């Protein structure tokens, strides 16, 4: 929607807004406290309720009712010492109310209601005594459900951000530059699939675990990458992905989880150096390395080393190791490119992909010379898998430029510019093209 | 956040029911509304008289013009609206999905997030203040 159009629509609404009935404001301070509590506790409370009730929608409804009950009774009673067990316990009784109400009018729900009631009553009474570990297990179960391979990837991502991270539909939509209506439908569809396919709320058995964990890690990395490449809304999503990664690391300290968190921290450490004040992309080579976040680098490297030592690592750990080599170098010139090329060789063996080959070609160009790198990239482009990948063309352009093959460099930059999806990248490529226009005279 | 739910109804849906059936729907709907209101989710509601009671006004050549009936003719007619307070759009969807009238298939419900006009109103107040001080 154009900005003008949106404003016009708002103004049309404005004419009628005065007719709408407005409720009295809620007590601001307490609702603020409860909102903070919602942020920190809703993920845990919901996960436990899902286990107790066996139904995501019912669990959500019961949780909302429990928070509403808190808003109602806490002004009189004060905030309980342990709000989490209070919320879980209250929500259980609210769920029984919900089911009884449904069953009273809808005979078909009667059996289901009786089942759920029995289930709630069978559950150990002392939710209050549930220890932290049990609650964390519940969260892990719910993560595996939200990231179940039977759900479409965009549904996995949306569901994880809403049900695990506690983001609202509107917040997720804003981060992904889509409309709340589109995002809401992804969530509705994903929930319907969980019900239709009777996807269980459980941590997969050990023989299934590596593959299922792979899907979970991919969802976390997708969220991170969305935040990595997006211009303005990115930081928030990347932080959320790192938070989610840390949670996963607490729950399941597998080497690849360490590797992924390490990788995200190492990439995130360059955020301040990656984009100029004008919003332009700055390549690794030109980044001011003093702007790199040392704390994130130290933690990222330590996690990566721990994962490497386990000898059970995979592709995330290897990518983290490559990022760690960069993080430990004071300039592009002093970077151990041979080590990076070797790590890419290893990565190619476990995860063959033309994009990894392209990155390896760049590393080879850095340690053996642009000519060798260009040969590899030309072979890759001849295979056509990367024909529409802007980074392949811009890498080729860069090597041609360094070899003084200006017309070829220009053609490749133009091709890259035509394919680049994001504005900062497009500006960067346009700037490079502009510089090349000056070059021939300089060379003469 | 507030969501306005526009409830549409197929003409003749209610008329096709026996009195007992109609009363059962009413009882269930009103009880559910009481519940939603008590929980703070239902913050306003209005039912509309049938479309044949409607009158539409136009501004035409500097004068008011009128026509009978609603502005848009569709199979389903706007029957009423309610204002829900929900955490986010999916919460609103969940609340609407549980409405008894909706489950009886009386007609579709459109959910529209309320627009926040605070910024526009503030800017307008500022403009008007500047005008009067000048």
PDB file of N, CA and C in Angstrom, chain A residues 319-352:
ATOM      1  N   UNK A 319      31.035 -23.795   9.801  1.00  0.00           N
ATOM      2  CA  UNK A 319      30.841 -22.400   9.392  1.00  0.00           C
ATOM      3  C   UNK A 319      31.269 -21.459  10.506  1.00  0.00           C
ATOM      4  N   UNK A 320      30.991 -21.876  11.762  1.00  0.00           N
ATOM      5  CA  UNK A 320      31.413 -21.061  12.908  1.00  0.00           C
ATOM      6  C   UNK A 320      32.940 -20.995  12.954  1.00  0.00           C
ATOM      7  N   UNK A 321      33.607 -22.134  12.652  1.00  0.00           N
ATOM      8  CA  UNK A 321      35.068 -22.153  12.675  1.00  0.00           C
ATOM      9  C   UNK A 321      35.625 -21.180  11.637  1.00  0.00           C
ATOM     10  N   UNK A 322      34.980 -21.116  10.464  1.00  0.00           N
ATOM     11  CA  UNK A 322      35.423 -20.172   9.423  1.00  0.00           C
ATOM     12  C   UNK A 322      35.240 -18.737   9.917  1.00  0.00           C
ATOM     13  N   UNK A 323      34.070 -18.477  10.520  1.00  0.00           N
ATOM     14  CA  UNK A 323      33.817 -17.130  11.055  1.00  0.00           C
ATOM     15  C   UNK A 323      34.816 -16.797  12.156  1.00  0.00           C
ATOM     16  N   UNK A 324      35.218 -17.832  12.921  1.00  0.00           N
ATOM     17  CA  UNK A 324      36.169 -17.605  14.014  1.00  0.00           C
ATOM     18  C   UNK A 324      37.546 -17.210  13.478  1.00  0.00           C
ATOM     19  N   UNK A 325      37.957 -17.792  12.335  1.00  0.00           N
ATOM     20  CA  UNK A 325      39.246 -17.409  11.737  1.00  0.00           C
ATOM     21  C   UNK A 325      39.211 -15.917  11.377  1.00  0.00           C
ATOM     22  N   UNK A 326      38.112 -15.481  10.772  1.00  0.00           N
ATOM     23  CA  UNK A 326      37.976 -14.051  10.443  1.00  0.00           C
ATOM     24  C   UNK A 326      38.019 -13.198  11.707  1.00  0.00           C
ATOM     25  N   UNK A 327      37.250 -13.660  12.718  1.00  0.00           N
ATOM     26  CA  UNK A 327      37.132 -12.863  13.952  1.00  0.00           C
ATOM     27  C   UNK A 327      38.475 -12.697  14.647  1.00  0.00           C
ATOM     28  N   UNK A 328      39.366 -13.690  14.468  1.00  0.00           N
ATOM     29  CA  UNK A 328      40.658 -13.629  15.132  1.00  0.00           C
ATOM     30  C   UNK A 328      41.723 -12.907  14.334  1.00  0.00           C
ATOM     31  N   UNK A 329      41.377 -12.372  13.148  1.00  0.00           N
ATOM     32  CA  UNK A 329      42.376 -11.707  12.296  1.00  0.00           C
ATOM     33  C   UNK A 329      42.199 -10.198  12.357  1.00  0.00           C
ATOM     34  N   UNK A 330      43.336  -9.479  12.318  1.00  0.00           N
ATOM     35  CA  UNK A 330      43.240  -8.022  12.435  1.00  0.00           C
ATOM     36  C   UNK A 330      42.994  -7.353  11.085  1.00  0.00           C
ATOM     37  N   UNK A 331      43.184  -8.084   9.978  1.00  0.00           N
ATOM     38  CA  UNK A 331      42.903  -7.503   8.652  1.00  0.00           C
ATOM     39  C   UNK A 331      42.680  -8.639   7.656  1.00  0.00           C
ATOM     40  N   UNK A 332      42.195  -8.285   6.463  1.00  0.00           N
ATOM     41  CA  UNK A 332      42.008  -9.307   5.435  1.00  0.00           C
ATOM     42  C   UNK A 332      43.357  -9.893   5.034  1.00  0.00           C
ATOM     43  N   UNK A 333      44.373  -9.005   4.979  1.00  0.00           N
ATOM     44  CA  UNK A 333      45.696  -9.444   4.532  1.00  0.00           C
ATOM     45  C   UNK A 333      46.309 -10.470   5.479  1.00  0.00           C
ATOM     46  N   UNK A 334      46.072 -10.273   6.786  1.00  0.00           N
ATOM     47  CA  UNK A 334      46.702 -11.179   7.758  1.00  0.00           C
ATOM     48  C   UNK A 334      45.835 -12.402   8.053  1.00  0.00           C
ATOM     49  N   UNK A 335      44.688 -12.522   7.363  1.00  0.00           N
ATOM     50  CA  UNK A 335      43.801 -13.661   7.595  1.00  0.00           C
ATOM     51  C   UNK A 335      44.413 -14.936   7.022  1.00  0.00           C
ATOM     52  N   UNK A 336      44.251 -16.034   7.753  1.00  0.00           N
ATOM     53  CA  UNK A 336      44.780 -17.321   7.290  1.00  0.00           C
ATOM     54  C   UNK A 336      43.796 -17.936   6.280  1.00  0.00           C
ATOM     55  N   UNK A 337      43.897 -17.486   5.023  1.00  0.00           N
ATOM     56  CA  UNK A 337      42.942 -17.923   4.004  1.00  0.00           C
ATOM     57  C   UNK A 337      43.104 -19.400   3.666  1.00  0.00           C
ATOM     58  N   UNK A 338      44.346 -19.900   3.837  1.00  0.00           N
ATOM     59  CA  UNK A 338      44.562 -21.321   3.554  1.00  0.00           C
ATOM     60  C   UNK A 338      43.725 -22.170   4.531  1.00  0.00           C
ATOM     61  N   UNK A 339      43.746 -21.761   5.800  1.00  0.00           N
ATOM     62  CA  UNK A 339      42.941 -22.447   6.827  1.00  0.00           C
ATOM     63  C   UNK A 339      41.452 -22.379   6.448  1.00  0.00           C
ATOM     64  N   UNK A 340      41.022 -21.214   5.976  1.00  0.00           N
ATOM     65  CA  UNK A 340      39.611 -21.045   5.598  1.00  0.00           C
ATOM     66  C   UNK A 340      39.260 -21.955   4.421  1.00  0.00           C
ATOM     67  N   UNK A 341      40.167 -22.010   3.424  1.00  0.00           N
ATOM     68  CA  UNK A 341      39.915 -22.872   2.259  1.00  0.00           C
ATOM     69  C   UNK A 341      39.802 -24.332   2.698  1.00  0.00           C
ATOM     70  N   UNK A 342      40.651 -24.721   3.660  1.00  0.00           N
ATOM     71  CA  UNK A 342      40.613 -26.112   4.163  1.00  0.00           C
ATOM     72  C   UNK A 342      39.298 -26.402   4.881  1.00  0.00           C
ATOM     73  N   UNK A 343      38.829 -25.429   5.671  1.00  0.00           N
ATOM     74  CA  UNK A 343      37.552 -25.607   6.374  1.00  0.00           C
ATOM     75  C   UNK A 343      36.402 -25.726   5.368  1.00  0.00           C
ATOM     76  N   UNK A 344      36.480 -24.947   4.292  1.00  0.00           N
ATOM     77  CA  UNK A 344      35.452 -25.059   3.245  1.00  0.00           C
ATOM     78  C   UNK A 344      35.500 -26.435   2.579  1.00  0.00           C
ATOM     79  N   UNK A 345      36.719 -26.974   2.401  1.00  0.00           N
ATOM     80  CA  UNK A 345      36.841 -28.338   1.841  1.00  0.00           C
ATOM     81  C   UNK A 345      36.074 -29.328   2.705  1.00  0.00           C
ATOM     82  N   UNK A 346      36.279 -29.196   4.030  1.00  0.00           N
ATOM     83  CA  UNK A 346      35.593 -30.098   4.970  1.00  0.00           C
ATOM     84  C   UNK A 346      34.082 -29.902   4.904  1.00  0.00           C
ATOM     85  N   UNK A 347      33.687 -28.637   4.841  1.00  0.00           N
ATOM     86  CA  UNK A 347      32.254 -28.318   4.786  1.00  0.00           C
ATOM     87  C   UNK A 347      31.629 -28.911   3.525  1.00  0.00           C
ATOM     88  N   UNK A 348      32.362 -28.839   2.418  1.00  0.00           N
ATOM     89  CA  UNK A 348      31.854 -29.378   1.149  1.00  0.00           C
ATOM     90  C   UNK A 348      31.624 -30.878   1.236  1.00  0.00           C
ATOM     91  N   UNK A 349      32.487 -31.541   1.997  1.00  0.00           N
ATOM     92  CA  UNK A 349      32.339 -32.997   2.112  1.00  0.00           C
ATOM     93  C   UNK A 349      31.048 -33.375   2.826  1.00  0.00           C
ATOM     94  N   UNK A 350      30.670 -32.610   3.886  1.00  0.00           N
ATOM     95  CA  UNK A 350      29.436 -32.993   4.587  1.00  0.00           C
ATOM     96  C   UNK A 350      28.211 -32.254   4.056  1.00  0.00           C
ATOM     97  N   UNK A 351      28.420 -31.155   3.356  1.00  0.00           N
ATOM     98  CA  UNK A 351      27.271 -30.398   2.854  1.00  0.00           C
ATOM     99  C   UNK A 351      27.589 -29.848   1.460  1.00  0.00           C
ATOM    100  N   UNK A 352      27.590 -30.735   0.445  1.00  0.00           N
ATOM    101  CA  UNK A 352      27.954 -30.255  -0.897  1.00  0.00           C
ATOM    102  C   UNK A 352      26.937 -29.214  -1.375  1.00  0.00           C
TER     103      UNK A 352
END
